[in-house]
Short mmCIF file of C-alpha atoms and ligand atoms in Angstrom, two decimals:
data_model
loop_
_atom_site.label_atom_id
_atom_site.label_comp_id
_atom_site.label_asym_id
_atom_site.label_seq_id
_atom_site.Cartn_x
_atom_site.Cartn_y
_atom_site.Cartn_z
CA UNK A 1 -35.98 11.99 14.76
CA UNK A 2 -35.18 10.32 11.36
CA UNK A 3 -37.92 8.75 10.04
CA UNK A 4 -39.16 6.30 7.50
CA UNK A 5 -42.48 6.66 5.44
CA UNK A 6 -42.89 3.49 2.99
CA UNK A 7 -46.86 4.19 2.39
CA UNK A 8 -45.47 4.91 -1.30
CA UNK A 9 -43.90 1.57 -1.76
CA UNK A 10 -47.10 -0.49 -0.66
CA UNK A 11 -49.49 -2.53 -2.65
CA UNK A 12 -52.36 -0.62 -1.30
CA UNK A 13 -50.64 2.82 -2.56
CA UNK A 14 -49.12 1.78 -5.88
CA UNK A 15 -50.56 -1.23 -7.18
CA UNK A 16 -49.23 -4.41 -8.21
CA UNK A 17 -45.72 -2.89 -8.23
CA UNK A 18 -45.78 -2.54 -4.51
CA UNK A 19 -44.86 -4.75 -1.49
CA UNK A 20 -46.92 -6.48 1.41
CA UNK A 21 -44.35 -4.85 4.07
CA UNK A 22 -45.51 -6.88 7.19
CA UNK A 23 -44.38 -10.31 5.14
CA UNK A 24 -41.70 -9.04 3.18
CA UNK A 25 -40.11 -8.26 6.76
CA UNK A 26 -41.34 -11.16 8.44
CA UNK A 27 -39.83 -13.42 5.20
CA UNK A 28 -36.92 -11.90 5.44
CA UNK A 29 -35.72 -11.56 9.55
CA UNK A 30 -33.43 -13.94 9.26
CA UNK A 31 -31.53 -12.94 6.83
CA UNK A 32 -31.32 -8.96 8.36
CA UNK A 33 -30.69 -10.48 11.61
CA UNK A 34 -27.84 -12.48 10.46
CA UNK A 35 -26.53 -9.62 8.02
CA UNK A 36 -26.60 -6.94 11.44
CA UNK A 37 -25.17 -9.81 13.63
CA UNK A 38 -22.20 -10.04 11.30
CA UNK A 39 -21.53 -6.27 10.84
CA UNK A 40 -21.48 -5.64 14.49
CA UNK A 41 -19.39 -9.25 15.06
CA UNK A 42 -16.40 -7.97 12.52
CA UNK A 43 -16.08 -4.83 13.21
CA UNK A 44 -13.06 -5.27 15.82
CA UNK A 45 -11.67 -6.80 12.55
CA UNK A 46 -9.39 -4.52 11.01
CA UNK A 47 -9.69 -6.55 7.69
CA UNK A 48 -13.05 -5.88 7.49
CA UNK A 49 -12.99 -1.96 7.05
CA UNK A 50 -15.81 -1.59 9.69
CA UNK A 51 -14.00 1.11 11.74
CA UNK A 52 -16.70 3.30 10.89
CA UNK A 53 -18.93 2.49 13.09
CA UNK A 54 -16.52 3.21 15.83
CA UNK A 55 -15.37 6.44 14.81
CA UNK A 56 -18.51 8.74 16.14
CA UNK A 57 -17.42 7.28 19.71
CA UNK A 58 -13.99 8.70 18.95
CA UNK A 59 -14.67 12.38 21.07
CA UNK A 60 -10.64 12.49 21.65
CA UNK A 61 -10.02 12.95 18.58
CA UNK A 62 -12.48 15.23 17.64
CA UNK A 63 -10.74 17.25 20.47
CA UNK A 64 -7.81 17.37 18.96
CA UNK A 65 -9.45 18.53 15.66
CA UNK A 66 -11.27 21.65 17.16
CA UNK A 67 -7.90 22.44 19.26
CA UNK A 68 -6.19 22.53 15.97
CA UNK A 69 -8.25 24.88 14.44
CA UNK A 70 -8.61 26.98 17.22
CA UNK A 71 -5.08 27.74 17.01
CA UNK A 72 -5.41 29.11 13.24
CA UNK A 73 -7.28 31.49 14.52
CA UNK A 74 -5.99 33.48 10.77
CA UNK A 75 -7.54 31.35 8.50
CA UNK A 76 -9.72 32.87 6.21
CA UNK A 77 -9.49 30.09 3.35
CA UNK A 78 -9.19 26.43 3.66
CA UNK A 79 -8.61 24.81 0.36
CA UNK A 80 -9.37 20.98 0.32
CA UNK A 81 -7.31 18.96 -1.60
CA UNK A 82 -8.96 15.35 -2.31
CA UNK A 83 -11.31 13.76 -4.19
CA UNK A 84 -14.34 11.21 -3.85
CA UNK A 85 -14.62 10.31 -0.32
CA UNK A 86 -11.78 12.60 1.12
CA UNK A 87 -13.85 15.25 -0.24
CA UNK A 88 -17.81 14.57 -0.95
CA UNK A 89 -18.81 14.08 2.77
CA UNK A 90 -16.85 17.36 4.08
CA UNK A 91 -18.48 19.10 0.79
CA UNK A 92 -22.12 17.89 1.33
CA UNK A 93 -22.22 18.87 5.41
CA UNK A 94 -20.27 22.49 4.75
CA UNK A 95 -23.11 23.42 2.27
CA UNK A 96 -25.89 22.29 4.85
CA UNK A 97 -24.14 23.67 7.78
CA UNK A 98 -21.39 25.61 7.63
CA UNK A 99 -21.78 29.01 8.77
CA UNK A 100 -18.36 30.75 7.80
CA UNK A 101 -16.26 33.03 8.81
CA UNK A 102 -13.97 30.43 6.86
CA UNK A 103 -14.49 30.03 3.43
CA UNK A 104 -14.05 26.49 2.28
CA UNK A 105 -12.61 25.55 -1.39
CA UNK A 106 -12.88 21.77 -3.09
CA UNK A 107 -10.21 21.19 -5.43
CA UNK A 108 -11.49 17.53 -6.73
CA UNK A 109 -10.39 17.94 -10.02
CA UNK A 110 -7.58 18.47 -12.54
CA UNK A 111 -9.11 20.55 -14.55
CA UNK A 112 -6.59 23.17 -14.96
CA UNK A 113 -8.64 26.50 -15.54
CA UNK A 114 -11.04 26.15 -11.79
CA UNK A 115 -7.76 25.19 -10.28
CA UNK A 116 -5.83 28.51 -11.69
CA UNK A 117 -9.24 30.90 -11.18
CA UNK A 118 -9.07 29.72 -7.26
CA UNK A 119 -5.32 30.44 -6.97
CA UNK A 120 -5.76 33.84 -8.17
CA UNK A 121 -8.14 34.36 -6.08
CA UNK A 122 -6.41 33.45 -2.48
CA UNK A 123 -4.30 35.08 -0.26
CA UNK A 124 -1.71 32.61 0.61
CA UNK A 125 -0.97 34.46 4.10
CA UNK A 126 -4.60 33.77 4.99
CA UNK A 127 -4.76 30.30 3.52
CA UNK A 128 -4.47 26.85 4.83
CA UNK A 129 -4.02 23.83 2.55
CA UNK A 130 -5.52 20.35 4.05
CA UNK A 131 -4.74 17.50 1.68
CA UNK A 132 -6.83 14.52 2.20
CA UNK A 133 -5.71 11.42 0.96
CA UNK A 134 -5.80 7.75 2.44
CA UNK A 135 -3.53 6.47 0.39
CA UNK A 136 -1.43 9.09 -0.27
CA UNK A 137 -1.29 8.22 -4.06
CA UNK A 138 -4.37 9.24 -5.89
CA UNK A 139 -3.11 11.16 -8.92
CA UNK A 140 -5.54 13.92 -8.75
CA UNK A 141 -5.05 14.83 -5.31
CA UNK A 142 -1.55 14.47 -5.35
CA UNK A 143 -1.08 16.80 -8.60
CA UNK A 144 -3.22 19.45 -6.67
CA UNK A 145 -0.99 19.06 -3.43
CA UNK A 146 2.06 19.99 -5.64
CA UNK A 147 0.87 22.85 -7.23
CA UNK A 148 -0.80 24.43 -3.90
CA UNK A 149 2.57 23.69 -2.32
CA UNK A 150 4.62 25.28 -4.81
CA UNK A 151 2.18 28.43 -4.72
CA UNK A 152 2.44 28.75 -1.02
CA UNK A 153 6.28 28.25 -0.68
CA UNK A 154 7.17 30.56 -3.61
CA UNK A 155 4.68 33.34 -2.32
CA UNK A 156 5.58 32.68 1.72
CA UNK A 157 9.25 30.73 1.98
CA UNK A 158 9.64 28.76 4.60
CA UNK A 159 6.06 29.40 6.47
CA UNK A 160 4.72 27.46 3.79
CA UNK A 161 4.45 24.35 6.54
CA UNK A 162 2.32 27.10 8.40
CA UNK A 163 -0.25 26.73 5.80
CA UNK A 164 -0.60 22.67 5.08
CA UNK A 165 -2.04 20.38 7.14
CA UNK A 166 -2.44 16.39 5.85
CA UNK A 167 -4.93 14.00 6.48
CA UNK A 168 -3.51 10.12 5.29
CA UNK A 169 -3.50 6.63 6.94
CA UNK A 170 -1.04 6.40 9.74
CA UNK A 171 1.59 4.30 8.04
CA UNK A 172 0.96 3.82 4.40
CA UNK A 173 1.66 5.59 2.00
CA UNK A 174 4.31 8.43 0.64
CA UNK A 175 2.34 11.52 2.55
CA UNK A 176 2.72 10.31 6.10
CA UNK A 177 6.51 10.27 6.07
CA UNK A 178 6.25 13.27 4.01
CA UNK A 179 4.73 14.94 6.51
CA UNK A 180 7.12 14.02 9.41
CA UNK A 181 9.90 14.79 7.66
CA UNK A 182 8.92 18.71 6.96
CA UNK A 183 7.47 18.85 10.27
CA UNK A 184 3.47 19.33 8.99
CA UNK A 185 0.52 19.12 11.25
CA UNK A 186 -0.75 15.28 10.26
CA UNK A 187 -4.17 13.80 11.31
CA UNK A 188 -5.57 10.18 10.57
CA UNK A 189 -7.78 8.29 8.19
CA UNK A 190 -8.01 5.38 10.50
CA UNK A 191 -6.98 1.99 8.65
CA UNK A 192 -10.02 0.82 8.96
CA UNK A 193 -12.13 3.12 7.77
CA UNK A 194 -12.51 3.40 3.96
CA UNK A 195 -12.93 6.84 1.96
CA UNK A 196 -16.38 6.71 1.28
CA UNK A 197 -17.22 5.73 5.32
CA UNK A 198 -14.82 8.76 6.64
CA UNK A 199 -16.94 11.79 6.93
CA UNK A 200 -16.80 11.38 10.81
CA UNK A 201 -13.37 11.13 11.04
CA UNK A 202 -10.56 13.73 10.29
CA UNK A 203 -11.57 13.59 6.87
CA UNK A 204 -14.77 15.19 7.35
CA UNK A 205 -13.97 16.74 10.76
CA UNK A 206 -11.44 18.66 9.85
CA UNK A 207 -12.76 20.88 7.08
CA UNK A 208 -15.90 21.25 8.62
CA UNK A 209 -14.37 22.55 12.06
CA UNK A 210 -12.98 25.33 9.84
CA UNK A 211 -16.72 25.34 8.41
CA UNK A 212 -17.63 26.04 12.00
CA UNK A 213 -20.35 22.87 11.89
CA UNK A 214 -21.13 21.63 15.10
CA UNK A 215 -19.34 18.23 15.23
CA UNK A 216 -20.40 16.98 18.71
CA UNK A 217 -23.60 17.24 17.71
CA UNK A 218 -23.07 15.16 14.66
CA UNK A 219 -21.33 12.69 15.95
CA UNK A 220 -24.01 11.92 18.55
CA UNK A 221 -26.82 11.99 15.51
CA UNK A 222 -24.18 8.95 13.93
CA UNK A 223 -24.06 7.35 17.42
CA UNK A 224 -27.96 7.51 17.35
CA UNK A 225 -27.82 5.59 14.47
CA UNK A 226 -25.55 2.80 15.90
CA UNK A 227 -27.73 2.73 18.21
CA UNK A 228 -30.83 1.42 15.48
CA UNK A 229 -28.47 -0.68 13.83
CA UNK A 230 -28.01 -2.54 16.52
CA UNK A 231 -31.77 -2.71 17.20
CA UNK A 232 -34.88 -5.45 16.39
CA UNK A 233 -35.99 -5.24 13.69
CA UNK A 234 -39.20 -3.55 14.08
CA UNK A 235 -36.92 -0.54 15.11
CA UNK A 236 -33.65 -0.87 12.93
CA UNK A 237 -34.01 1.95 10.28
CA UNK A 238 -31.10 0.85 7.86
CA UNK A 239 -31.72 -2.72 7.86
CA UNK A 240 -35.39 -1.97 6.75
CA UNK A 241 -34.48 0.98 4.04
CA UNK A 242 -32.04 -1.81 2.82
CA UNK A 243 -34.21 -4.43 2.82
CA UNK A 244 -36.61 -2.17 0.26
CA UNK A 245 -33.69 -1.73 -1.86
CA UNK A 246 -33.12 -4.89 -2.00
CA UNK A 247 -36.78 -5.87 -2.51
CA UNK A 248 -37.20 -3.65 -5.59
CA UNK A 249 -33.80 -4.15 -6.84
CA UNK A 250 -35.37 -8.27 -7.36
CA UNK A 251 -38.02 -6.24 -9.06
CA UNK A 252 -36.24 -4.76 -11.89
CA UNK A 253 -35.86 -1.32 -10.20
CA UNK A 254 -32.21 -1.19 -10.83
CA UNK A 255 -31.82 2.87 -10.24
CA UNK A 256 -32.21 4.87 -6.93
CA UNK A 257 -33.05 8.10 -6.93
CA UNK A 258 -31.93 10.40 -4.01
CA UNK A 259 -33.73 13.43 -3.71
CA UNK A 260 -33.38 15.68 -0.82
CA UNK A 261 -36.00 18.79 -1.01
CA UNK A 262 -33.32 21.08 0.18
CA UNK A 263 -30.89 23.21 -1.52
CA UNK A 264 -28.59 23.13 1.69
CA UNK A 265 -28.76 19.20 0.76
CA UNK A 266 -27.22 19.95 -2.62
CA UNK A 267 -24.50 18.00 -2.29
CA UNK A 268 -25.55 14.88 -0.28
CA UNK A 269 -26.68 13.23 -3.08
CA UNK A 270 -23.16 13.26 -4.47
CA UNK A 271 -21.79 11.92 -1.22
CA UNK A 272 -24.04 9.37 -1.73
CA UNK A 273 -23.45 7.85 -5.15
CA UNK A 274 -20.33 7.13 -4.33
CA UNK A 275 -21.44 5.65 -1.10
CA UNK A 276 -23.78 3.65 -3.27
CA UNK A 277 -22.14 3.27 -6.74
CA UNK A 278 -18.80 2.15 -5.53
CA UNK A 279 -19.71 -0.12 -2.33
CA UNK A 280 -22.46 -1.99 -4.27
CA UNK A 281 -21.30 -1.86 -7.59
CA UNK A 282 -19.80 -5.62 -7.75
CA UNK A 283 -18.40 -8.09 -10.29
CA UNK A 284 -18.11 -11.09 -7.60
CA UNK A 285 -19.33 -12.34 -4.29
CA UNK A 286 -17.62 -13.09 -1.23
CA UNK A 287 -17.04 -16.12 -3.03
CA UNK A 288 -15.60 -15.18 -6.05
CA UNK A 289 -18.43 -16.09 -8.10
CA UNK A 290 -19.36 -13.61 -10.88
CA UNK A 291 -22.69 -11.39 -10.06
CA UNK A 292 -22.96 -8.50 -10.96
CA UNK A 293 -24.49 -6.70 -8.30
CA UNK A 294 -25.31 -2.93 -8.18
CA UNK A 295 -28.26 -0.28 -8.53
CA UNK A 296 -27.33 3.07 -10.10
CA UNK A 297 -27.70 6.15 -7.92
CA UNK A 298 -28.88 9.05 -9.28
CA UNK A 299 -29.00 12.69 -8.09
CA UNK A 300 -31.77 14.91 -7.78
CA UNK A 301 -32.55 17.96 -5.88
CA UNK A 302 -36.53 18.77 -4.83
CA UNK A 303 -38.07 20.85 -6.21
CA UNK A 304 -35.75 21.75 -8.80
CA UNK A 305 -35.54 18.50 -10.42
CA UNK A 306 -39.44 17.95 -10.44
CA UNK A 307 -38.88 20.47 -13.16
CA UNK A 308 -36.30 18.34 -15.05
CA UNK A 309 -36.44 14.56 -14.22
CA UNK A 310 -39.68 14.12 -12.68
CA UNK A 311 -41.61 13.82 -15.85
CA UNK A 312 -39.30 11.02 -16.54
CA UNK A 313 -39.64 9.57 -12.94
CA UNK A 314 -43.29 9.35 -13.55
CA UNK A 315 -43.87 7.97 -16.48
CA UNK A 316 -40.77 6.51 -17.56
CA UNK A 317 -40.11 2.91 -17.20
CA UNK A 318 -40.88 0.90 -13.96
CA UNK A 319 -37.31 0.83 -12.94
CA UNK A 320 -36.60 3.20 -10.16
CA UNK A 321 -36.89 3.42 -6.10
CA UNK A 322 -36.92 6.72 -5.11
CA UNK A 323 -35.83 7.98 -2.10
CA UNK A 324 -36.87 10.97 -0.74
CA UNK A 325 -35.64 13.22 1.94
CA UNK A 326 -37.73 15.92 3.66
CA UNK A 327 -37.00 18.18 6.40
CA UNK A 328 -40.46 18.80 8.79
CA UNK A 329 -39.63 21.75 9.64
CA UNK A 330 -37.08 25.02 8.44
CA UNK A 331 -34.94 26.85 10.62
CA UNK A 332 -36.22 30.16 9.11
CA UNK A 333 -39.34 31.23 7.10
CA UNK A 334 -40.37 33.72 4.87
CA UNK A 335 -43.94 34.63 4.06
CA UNK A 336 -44.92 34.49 0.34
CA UNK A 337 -46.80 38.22 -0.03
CA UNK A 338 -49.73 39.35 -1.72
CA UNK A 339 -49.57 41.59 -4.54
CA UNK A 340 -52.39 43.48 -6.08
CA UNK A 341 -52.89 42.89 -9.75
CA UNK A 342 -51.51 38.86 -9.09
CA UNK A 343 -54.50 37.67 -7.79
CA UNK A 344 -54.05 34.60 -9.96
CA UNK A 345 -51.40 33.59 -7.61
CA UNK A 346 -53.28 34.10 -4.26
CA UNK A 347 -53.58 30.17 -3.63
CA UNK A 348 -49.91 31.84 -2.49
CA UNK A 349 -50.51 34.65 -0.59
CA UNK A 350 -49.20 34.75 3.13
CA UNK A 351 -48.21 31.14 2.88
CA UNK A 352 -44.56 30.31 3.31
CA UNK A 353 -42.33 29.07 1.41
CA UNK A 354 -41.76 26.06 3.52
CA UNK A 355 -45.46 25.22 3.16
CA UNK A 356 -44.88 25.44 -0.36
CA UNK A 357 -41.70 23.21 -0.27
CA UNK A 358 -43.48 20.73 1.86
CA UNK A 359 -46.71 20.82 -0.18
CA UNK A 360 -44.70 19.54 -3.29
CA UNK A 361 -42.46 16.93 -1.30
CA UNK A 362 -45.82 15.71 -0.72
CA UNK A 363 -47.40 16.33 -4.42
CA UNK A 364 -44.83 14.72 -6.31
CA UNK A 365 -44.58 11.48 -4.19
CA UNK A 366 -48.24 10.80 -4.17
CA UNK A 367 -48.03 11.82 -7.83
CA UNK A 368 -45.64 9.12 -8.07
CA UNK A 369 -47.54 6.56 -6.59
CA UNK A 370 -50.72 7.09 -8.67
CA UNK A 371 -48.28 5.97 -11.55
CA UNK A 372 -47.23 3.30 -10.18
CA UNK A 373 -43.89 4.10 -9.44
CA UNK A 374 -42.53 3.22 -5.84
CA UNK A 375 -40.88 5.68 -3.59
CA UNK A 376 -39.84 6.06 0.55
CA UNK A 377 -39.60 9.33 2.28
CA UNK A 378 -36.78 9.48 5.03
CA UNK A 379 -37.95 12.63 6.67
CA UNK A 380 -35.70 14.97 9.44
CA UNK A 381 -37.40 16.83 12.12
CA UNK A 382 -35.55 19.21 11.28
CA UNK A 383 -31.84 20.07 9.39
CA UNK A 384 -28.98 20.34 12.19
CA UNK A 385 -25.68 18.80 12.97
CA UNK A 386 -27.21 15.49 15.15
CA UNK A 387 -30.15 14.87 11.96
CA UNK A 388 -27.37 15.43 9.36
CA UNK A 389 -25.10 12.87 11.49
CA UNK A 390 -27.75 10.46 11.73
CA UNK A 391 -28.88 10.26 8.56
CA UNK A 392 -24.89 10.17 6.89
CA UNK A 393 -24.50 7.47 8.83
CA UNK A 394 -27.65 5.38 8.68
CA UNK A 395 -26.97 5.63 4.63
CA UNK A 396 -23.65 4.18 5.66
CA UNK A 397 -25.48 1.25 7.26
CA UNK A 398 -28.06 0.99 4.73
CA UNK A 399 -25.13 0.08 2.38
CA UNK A 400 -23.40 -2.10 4.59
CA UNK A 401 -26.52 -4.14 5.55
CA UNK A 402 -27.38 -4.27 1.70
CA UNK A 403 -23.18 -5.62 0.78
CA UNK A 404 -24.48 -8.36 3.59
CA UNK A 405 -27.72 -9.07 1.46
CA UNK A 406 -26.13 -9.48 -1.77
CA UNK A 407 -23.03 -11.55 -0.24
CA UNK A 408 -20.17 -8.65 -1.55
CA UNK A 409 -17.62 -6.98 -0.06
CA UNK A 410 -19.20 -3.42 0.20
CA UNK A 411 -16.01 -2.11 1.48
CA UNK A 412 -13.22 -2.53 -1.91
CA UNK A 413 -13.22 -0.98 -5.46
CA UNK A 414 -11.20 -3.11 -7.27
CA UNK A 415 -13.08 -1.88 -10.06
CA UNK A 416 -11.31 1.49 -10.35
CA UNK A 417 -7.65 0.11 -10.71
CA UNK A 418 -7.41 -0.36 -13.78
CA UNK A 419 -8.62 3.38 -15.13
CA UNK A 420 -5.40 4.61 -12.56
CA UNK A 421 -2.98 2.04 -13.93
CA UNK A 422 -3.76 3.46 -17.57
CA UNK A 423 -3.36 6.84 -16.43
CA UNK A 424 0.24 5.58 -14.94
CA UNK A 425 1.06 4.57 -18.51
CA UNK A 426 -0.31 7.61 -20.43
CA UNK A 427 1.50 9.73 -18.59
CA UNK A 428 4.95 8.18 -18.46
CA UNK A 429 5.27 6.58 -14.67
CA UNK A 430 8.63 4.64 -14.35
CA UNK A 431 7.68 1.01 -14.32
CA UNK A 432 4.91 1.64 -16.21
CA UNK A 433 6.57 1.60 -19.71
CA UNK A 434 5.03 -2.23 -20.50
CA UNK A 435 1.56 -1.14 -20.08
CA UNK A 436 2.13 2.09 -22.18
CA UNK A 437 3.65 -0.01 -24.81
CA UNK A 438 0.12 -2.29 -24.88
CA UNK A 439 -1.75 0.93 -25.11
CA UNK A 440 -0.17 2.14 -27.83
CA UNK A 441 -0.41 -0.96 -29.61
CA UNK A 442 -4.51 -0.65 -28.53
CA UNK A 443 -4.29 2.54 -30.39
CA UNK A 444 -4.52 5.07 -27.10
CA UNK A 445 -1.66 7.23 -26.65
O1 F6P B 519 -8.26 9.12 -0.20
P1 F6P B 519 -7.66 8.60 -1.44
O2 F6P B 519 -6.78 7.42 -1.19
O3 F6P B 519 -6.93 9.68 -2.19
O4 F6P B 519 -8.81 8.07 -2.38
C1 F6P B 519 -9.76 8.91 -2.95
C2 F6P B 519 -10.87 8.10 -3.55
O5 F6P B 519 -10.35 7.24 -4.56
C3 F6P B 519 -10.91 5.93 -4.42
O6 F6P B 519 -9.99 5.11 -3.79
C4 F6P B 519 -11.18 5.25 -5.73
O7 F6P B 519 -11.72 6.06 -6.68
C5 F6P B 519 -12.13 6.17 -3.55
O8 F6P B 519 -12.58 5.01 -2.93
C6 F6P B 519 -11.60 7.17 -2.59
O9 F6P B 519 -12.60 7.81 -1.85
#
């Protein structure tokens, strides 16, 4: 089960910060009733980039995924090429689940030193390149996909197209024809699914099949969640986490915290900034008018961030929601021992360390609420492919339901052109000679 524990965000718990939960839903079912209405009315629209919510259904492909990598049966590498959401969801699952033999590389950057350490450190013969990119013309990727493709053709000749596989939308795009014409192994972003939704689909799939992740099983935790989306209220678990972000963001509490006590969840808070950030992140409505919507997700990791942020968490200013995530129970334990001559410590002694882990979930969000600070716990029975799936893609639903609250398009980034079509200029792209000139003029060369 993934469930949701909101004692921390009620009056009775924090105070005059807090909400009356029975009216705030009650005041607002119309609204979430409309907004889940909608989402499940458009998402046969293409236009609407809903296709996400289809793609856990989508066990033929998933098929074709794992027959793939059973055939490269001599992979011992996999280096992913892409970056943001052709990278963060694969990244975040691999670290909670993956259990090897594979070993799985993220090149998401151009910094050129990581990017030269990794090379030296492969076997070309044993490695296989997937590049991820919808588009098929984000910079960063693209750069990587030359140099890795260099490296494996002047190390292996023509078996290079052995050792590349692509993942790009079907038809757009320069790596789709690319791939056809050398013959390369291709799988799909579906058109309708946008970067930051795609972890379900060949995007995620892929890598994590070499991760050896058990991807029926998540799939049916993301269908579970379709299934609550499509529920009542009373029982629909995104539209009520999004209707407390919403809540608090009215409040002033214009950051979220995500803070999964789990070091195999190291990464899911990165998956889900940009989930956050860029979907909700807005300049205009749906109707052009300027807003200015957006919280600001931040990442933390319990417990180790109790020792950096949570000082700040507590009695900083009153303009956070924090959102926990807490796993009820480990997959292995190990017993905290007595020593003789430590008997200062024996509040430890043959405890676990999951006790301990669970005991300062607790701690700190009670601590929390004494302050006056309001925070939800999503908590996982336990951490495994279906409670991973679920909760990836309820956060996928708690953004969509909240782009229906705040009247945006949750599923664009216009905001993010711009930064590319400067980088176009600075670096010399034909047709791009105008803006360069402006640039100069603006004193950045
Ligand atoms: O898969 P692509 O097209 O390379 O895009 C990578 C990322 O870049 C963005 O388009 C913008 O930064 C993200 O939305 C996306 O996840």
């Amino acid at each position: 089960m993934l469930r949701l524990d909101l004692a921390n965000v009620l009056f009775e718990r924090i105070g005059p910060k807090g909400i009356d939960w029975p009216s705030a839903l009650a005041a607002h079912a119309r609204r979430l009733e409309a907004a889940r209405d909608a989402l499940w009315q458009r998402k046969s629209n293409p236009a609407e980039f809903l296709g996400w919510i289809d793609v856990p259904e989508d066990t033929e492909t998933l098929r074709r995924v794992l027959r793939f990598r059973e055939a490269q049966a001599w992979v011992e590498d996999l280096v992913v090429l892409g970056i943001g959401g052709s990278a963060l969801g694969a990244q975040a699952v691999a670290a909670a689940l993956g259990k090897g033999p594979v070993r799985l590389h993220f090149v998401d950057n151009v910094e050129p030193e990581p990017i030269l350490e990794l090379l030296r450190k492969l076997e070309p013969s044993k490695t296989l390149v997937n590049v991820i990119s919808k588009s098929g013309s984000t910079a960063e990727t693209m750069a990587a996909f030359l140099a890795f493709r260099r490296w494996l053709e002047d190390r292996l000749g023509p078996e290079w197209k052995r050792h590349v596989v692509v993942t790009t939308d079907p038809v757009k795009g320069i790596l789709r024809p690319y791939a056809q014409a050398e013959g390369l192994p291709a799988f799909e972003v579906p058109p309708a699914v946008g970067g930051r939704f795609s972890v379900t689909c060949p995007v995620g799939t892929l890598p994590l099949a070499f991760a050896g992740v058990d991807l029926d099983n998540l799939l049916a935790g993301a269908r579970k969640s379709n299934e609550q989306a499509g529920a009542a209220l009373e029982h629909n678990l995104p539209a009520q986490t999004a209707l407390l972000h919403h809540l608090f963001s009215q409040k002033g509490h214009h950051i979220v915290v995500f803070m999964p006590y789990s070091t195999r969840l190291r990464y899911l808070p990165d998956w889900f900034v940009q989930l956050h950030d860029e979907s909700l992140g807005k300049m205009h409505d749906r109707a052009g008018q300027e807003v200015r919507t957006g919280t600001t997700a931040v990442r933390a990791i319990g417990t180790t961030d109790q020792h950096a942020q949570v000082q700040l968490f507590r009695e900083g200013p009153y303009d956070k929601l924090i959102n926990f995530v807490r796993l009820l129970s480990p997959s292995e334990d190990l017993e905290i021992p007595a020593v003789r001559g430590l008997e200062a410590l024996d509040y430890l002694f043959g405890k676990s360390f999951f006790e301990l882990l669970d005991a300062e979930a607790k701690a700190t969000a009670h601590a929390l609420a004494k302050a006056g600070q309001p925070n939800y716990t999503l908590t996982l029975d336990k951490l495994d492919a279906y409670h991973l799936g679920w909760l990836l893609q309820h956060l996928m639903w708690q953004t969509a339901f909240l782009g229906e609250l705040w009247n945006i398009n949750a599923f664009d980034q216009p905001g993010v052109e711009l930064g590319k079509e400067y980088t176009y200029a600075l670096m010399g792209r034909r047709g791009w000679e105008v803006l360069a000139q402006e640039l100069r003029a603006e004193g950045v060369e």
